[in-house]
Coordinates of C-alpha atoms and ligand atoms in Angstrom, one line a residue:
M1 CA -190.5 158.7 -217.5
G2 CA -192.9 156.6 -215.5
P3 CA -195.2 154.0 -216.5
P4 CA -199.2 154.3 -217.3
G5 CA -200.4 152.9 -214.2
A6 CA -202.9 150.0 -214.1
G7 CA -206.4 151.8 -215.7
K8 CA -204.7 154.9 -216.5
G9 CA -204.3 156.4 -219.5
T10 CA -200.6 156.8 -221.6
Q11 CA -198.4 158.9 -220.2
A12 CA -198.2 160.8 -223.3
E13 CA -201.7 160.7 -222.8
R14 CA -202.0 162.2 -219.7
L15 CA -199.6 165.0 -220.2
K16 CA -201.8 166.2 -223.2
A17 CA -204.8 166.5 -220.9
D18 CA -203.4 167.6 -218.3
L19 CA -200.5 170.3 -218.9
G20 CA -201.6 170.3 -223.3
L21 CA -198.4 169.8 -224.3
A22 CA -197.4 167.5 -227.0
H23 CA -195.2 164.2 -226.6
I24 CA -192.4 164.0 -228.7
A25 CA -190.1 161.0 -228.2
T26 CA -187.6 159.9 -229.8
G27 CA -187.5 156.6 -229.2
D28 CA -190.6 155.9 -229.7
L29 CA -190.2 157.6 -234.0
L30 CA -187.7 155.8 -234.9
R31 CA -189.5 152.6 -233.8
E32 CA -191.7 153.9 -236.0
E33 CA -189.3 154.5 -238.6
L34 CA -188.5 151.1 -238.1
A35 CA -192.4 149.4 -238.1
A36 CA -192.3 150.9 -240.8
G37 CA -189.5 149.6 -242.4
T38 CA -187.6 153.1 -244.4
A39 CA -184.1 152.6 -244.8
L40 CA -183.5 155.6 -241.5
G41 CA -185.1 152.2 -239.3
R42 CA -183.0 150.1 -239.9
E43 CA -180.3 152.2 -240.2
A44 CA -181.6 152.5 -236.4
K45 CA -182.0 149.3 -235.1
R46 CA -178.5 147.6 -234.8
H47 CA -177.5 151.1 -233.3
M48 CA -181.5 150.2 -230.7
D49 CA -180.7 147.2 -230.5
A50 CA -177.0 146.6 -228.8
G51 CA -177.9 149.9 -226.9
D52 CA -175.6 152.1 -227.9
L53 CA -176.9 156.1 -229.4
V54 CA -178.5 156.2 -232.7
P55 CA -175.8 159.6 -234.6
D56 CA -176.5 162.8 -233.8
A57 CA -177.4 163.6 -237.2
V58 CA -179.9 160.7 -237.9
V59 CA -181.7 161.8 -234.5
I60 CA -181.3 165.4 -235.2
G61 CA -182.5 165.7 -238.8
M62 CA -185.8 163.1 -237.2
V63 CA -186.6 166.3 -235.1
R64 CA -186.5 168.9 -237.6
E65 CA -189.0 167.2 -239.6
R66 CA -191.9 166.4 -236.9
L67 CA -191.1 169.8 -236.0
K68 CA -192.1 171.8 -238.7
G69 CA -195.4 173.7 -239.2
G70 CA -194.3 174.1 -235.8
A71 CA -195.7 171.6 -232.2
G72 CA -197.2 174.1 -229.7
N73 CA -196.4 173.2 -226.8
V74 CA -193.5 170.4 -226.4
L75 CA -192.5 168.3 -223.9
F76 CA -189.1 166.8 -225.2
D77 CA -188.5 162.6 -223.6
G78 CA -185.6 160.8 -225.0
F79 CA -183.9 164.0 -226.5
P80 CA -182.1 165.1 -226.5
R81 CA -179.1 163.0 -225.2
T82 CA -175.2 164.0 -225.8
V83 CA -174.3 167.2 -226.6
P84 CA -173.7 168.2 -229.5
Q85 CA -177.9 167.1 -230.4
A86 CA -178.4 170.2 -227.4
E87 CA -176.4 173.0 -229.6
A88 CA -178.5 171.0 -232.7
L89 CA -181.9 172.0 -230.4
D90 CA -181.0 175.1 -229.1
G91 CA -180.3 176.7 -232.8
L92 CA -183.8 174.8 -234.4
L93 CA -185.0 176.7 -231.0
V94 CA -184.3 180.2 -232.2
E95 CA -185.0 179.3 -235.5
I96 CA -188.8 179.1 -234.7
G97 CA -189.1 180.8 -232.4
A98 CA -189.2 178.6 -229.1
P99 CA -188.0 179.3 -226.1
V100 CA -186.6 175.9 -224.2
D101 CA -188.5 176.1 -220.9
A102 CA -187.3 173.3 -219.1
V103 CA -185.1 170.7 -218.4
L104 CA -186.2 167.5 -216.6
L105 CA -183.3 165.3 -215.0
L106 CA -185.3 162.7 -213.0
D107 CA -183.6 160.5 -210.6
V108 CA -182.2 156.9 -210.0
P109 CA -179.8 155.1 -209.0
R110 CA -178.3 152.7 -211.4
D111 CA -179.7 149.3 -209.7
E112 CA -182.6 150.4 -210.3
L113 CA -182.7 151.8 -213.3
A114 CA -182.2 148.5 -214.9
R115 CA -184.4 147.1 -212.7
R116 CA -187.8 149.0 -214.3
L117 CA -186.0 148.4 -218.1
G118 CA -185.1 144.8 -217.2
G119 CA -189.3 143.5 -216.2
R120 CA -190.4 145.7 -218.7
W121 CA -193.0 144.2 -220.8
L122 CA -195.1 146.4 -223.9
C123 CA -198.3 145.4 -225.8
R124 CA -197.3 144.8 -229.7
A125 CA -200.5 146.1 -230.2
C126 CA -201.9 149.0 -228.0
G127 CA -197.7 150.0 -227.1
R128 CA -199.2 150.0 -222.8
S129 CA -196.5 149.7 -220.9
Y130 CA -196.2 146.8 -217.9
H131 CA -193.1 146.0 -215.2
E132 CA -193.4 142.1 -214.2
V133 CA -193.6 143.1 -210.5
S134 CA -194.2 146.8 -209.8
A135 CA -197.6 146.7 -212.9
P136 CA -198.4 143.5 -213.7
Y137 CA -200.4 142.1 -216.5
A138 CA -203.3 141.6 -214.9
G139 CA -205.5 141.1 -218.1
E140 CA -206.4 144.1 -219.2
P141 CA -208.1 144.3 -223.0
C142 CA -206.2 145.3 -225.3
R143 CA -206.9 149.0 -225.5
A144 CA -205.9 148.0 -229.9
A145 CA -207.7 145.4 -230.2
A146 CA -211.7 144.9 -228.9
G147 CA -211.7 142.3 -226.5
A148 CA -208.1 140.8 -227.1
A149 CA -205.6 140.5 -224.8
C150 CA -203.0 142.5 -224.5
D151 CA -200.0 140.5 -226.9
L152 CA -197.1 141.1 -224.2
Y153 CA -193.4 141.2 -225.6
Q154 CA -189.9 142.2 -224.0
R155 CA -187.7 144.7 -226.1
D156 CA -184.5 144.1 -228.0
D157 CA -182.9 146.5 -225.9
D158 CA -184.2 145.2 -222.5
R159 CA -182.0 142.1 -222.6
P160 CA -179.1 142.1 -219.8
E161 CA -176.0 142.7 -221.9
A162 CA -178.0 145.9 -223.5
V163 CA -179.7 147.5 -221.0
A164 CA -175.7 147.5 -219.1
N165 CA -174.2 149.5 -222.1
R166 CA -177.6 151.8 -222.5
L167 CA -176.3 153.0 -218.4
D168 CA -172.9 152.7 -219.7
V169 CA -173.4 154.8 -222.6
Y170 CA -176.5 157.1 -220.3
D171 CA -173.2 158.0 -218.2
T172 CA -170.3 158.8 -220.8
Q173 CA -172.7 160.3 -223.5
T174 CA -175.9 162.0 -221.6
A175 CA -174.4 162.5 -218.1
P176 CA -172.5 165.9 -219.9
L177 CA -175.9 167.8 -220.8
V178 CA -175.9 167.9 -216.9
G179 CA -173.6 170.4 -216.7
Y180 CA -174.6 172.4 -219.9
Y181 CA -177.9 173.0 -219.2
E182 CA -177.2 173.7 -215.7
A183 CA -174.8 176.5 -216.8
G184 CA -178.0 178.2 -218.4
G185 CA -180.2 177.8 -214.9
R186 CA -182.8 175.3 -217.4
M187 CA -182.2 172.3 -215.1
R188 CA -185.3 171.1 -212.3
R189 CA -183.9 168.1 -210.9
I190 CA -187.4 165.8 -209.9
D191 CA -186.3 162.8 -207.3
G192 CA -187.8 159.3 -210.2
Q193 CA -187.9 156.8 -207.1
G194 CA -191.3 156.2 -206.1
T195 CA -194.3 155.1 -207.5
A196 CA -194.9 156.7 -211.3
D197 CA -198.1 158.5 -210.3
E198 CA -195.6 160.3 -207.5
V199 CA -193.4 160.7 -210.0
Y200 CA -195.8 161.7 -212.9
E201 CA -196.9 163.7 -209.9
R202 CA -193.7 165.5 -209.3
I203 CA -192.6 166.1 -213.4
Q204 CA -195.9 167.9 -213.9
A205 CA -195.1 170.4 -211.2
A206 CA -192.2 170.8 -212.4
I207 CA -193.3 172.2 -215.6
R208 CA -196.2 173.8 -214.5
A209 CA -194.0 175.5 -212.2
A210 CA -191.4 176.8 -215.2
Ligands
AP5_301 P1 -185.5 155.7 -225.6 O1 -187.2 154.9 -226.6 O2 -185.8 156.5 -225.0 O3 -185.7 154.3 -224.6 P2 -186.0 153.9 -223.3 O4 -184.3 155.5 -222.7 O5 -185.9 152.9 -222.2 O6 -186.6 155.4 -222.4 P3 -188.3 154.8 -223.1 O7 -188.5 155.7 -223.5 O8 -188.1 153.1 -224.3 O9 -189.0 154.7 -220.9 P4 -189.2 154.8 -220.3 O10 -188.2 155.8 -219.9 O11 -190.9 156.1 -221.2 O12 -189.5 153.9 -219.6 P5 -190.8 153.1 -219.1 O13 -192.1 154.4 -218.2 O14 -191.5 152.2 -220.2 O15 -184.6 155.2 -226.9 C1 -184.4 153.3 -227.0 C2 -183.5 153.9 -228.1 O16 -183.3 154.5 -229.2 C3 -181.8 154.6 -227.3 O17 -180.9 153.7 -226.4 C4 -181.5 154.7 -228.9 O18 -181.1 153.5 -228.8 C5 -181.7 155.7 -229.9 N1 -182.2 156.9 -229.2 C6 -183.9 157.0 -229.0 N2 -184.0 158.7 -228.7 C7 -182.2 159.1 -229.1 C8 -181.7 160.2 -229.0 N3 -181.7 161.2 -229.4 N4 -180.1 159.9 -230.1 C9 -179.9 159.2 -230.0 N5 -180.1 157.8 -230.2 C10 -181.8 157.7 -229.2 O19 -190.5 152.1 -217.7 C11 -189.7 151.6 -217.7 C12 -189.9 150.3 -217.4 O20 -190.0 150.8 -215.7 C13 -191.4 149.9 -216.9 O21 -191.6 148.4 -217.4 C14 -192.8 150.7 -216.3 O22 -193.2 149.7 -215.7 C15 -190.9 150.6 -214.9 N6 -192.0 151.8 -213.9 C16 -190.9 153.6 -214.2 N7 -191.4 154.1 -213.9 C17 -191.3 153.0 -212.9 C18 -191.8 153.9 -210.8 N8 -191.4 155.3 -210.5 N9 -191.9 152.7 -210.2 C19 -191.6 151.3 -210.2 N10 -191.4 150.7 -212.4 C20 -191.4 151.3 -213.0

């Protein structure tokens, strides 16, 4: 999904403010486990660095844990990524009595995805995302350390070989989800090209219409 854009809050913050949605991104949860040095994080790292998916059981268990006690209206980001994950999510949501209202598919050509990932830079401290071409860092102060500049780094899985593998993994393991959700009439296709703000507006409209 799109970046925050210079001078704006993160996408999660915008979704929370605009739509009252909690944002659960399994990639972020996995990176938090890694940063905390947990066994789950160490197990996930070798899959993530190569651009492979983390085993379904690990991801499903993590989401189940996150939903314990209820989470209100949620936007899942990067989850589910396989048909078994989608089936597990459906089961989980039946358990807590919360249906899937809509599934958003962001359509972006493969070469554009490679360009976006290969040019992404993140701040180690505040997590803000930049892009060397479309959203370059212009000396904005870090939001986690008053007065300091952002401390930028590239993710290991944004290296070209890992990016290529992630895109192949999408084709083989995640694309089958399109049929799964289209069959249930829950799929909404969104044009993911254009500026980040344009894409964000389309996402917001699709969620409001769901
Ligand atoms: P994950 O963290 O989900 O990686 P991802 O798919 O790359 O998603 P991100 O959230 O990192 O990127 P984004 O889509 O938010 O893009 P961004 O806005 O930064 O997953 C990482 C790994 O964790 C997986 O490979 C897997 O190993 C594991 N994992 C996670 N979930 C899993 C699951 N369910 N099952 C199994 N394993 C799982 O944008 C990217 C760049 O593009 C930025 O630089 C941005 O500035 C730029 N950009 C964005 N939009 C635009 C635009 N419209 N125009 C120009 N540039 C743009």
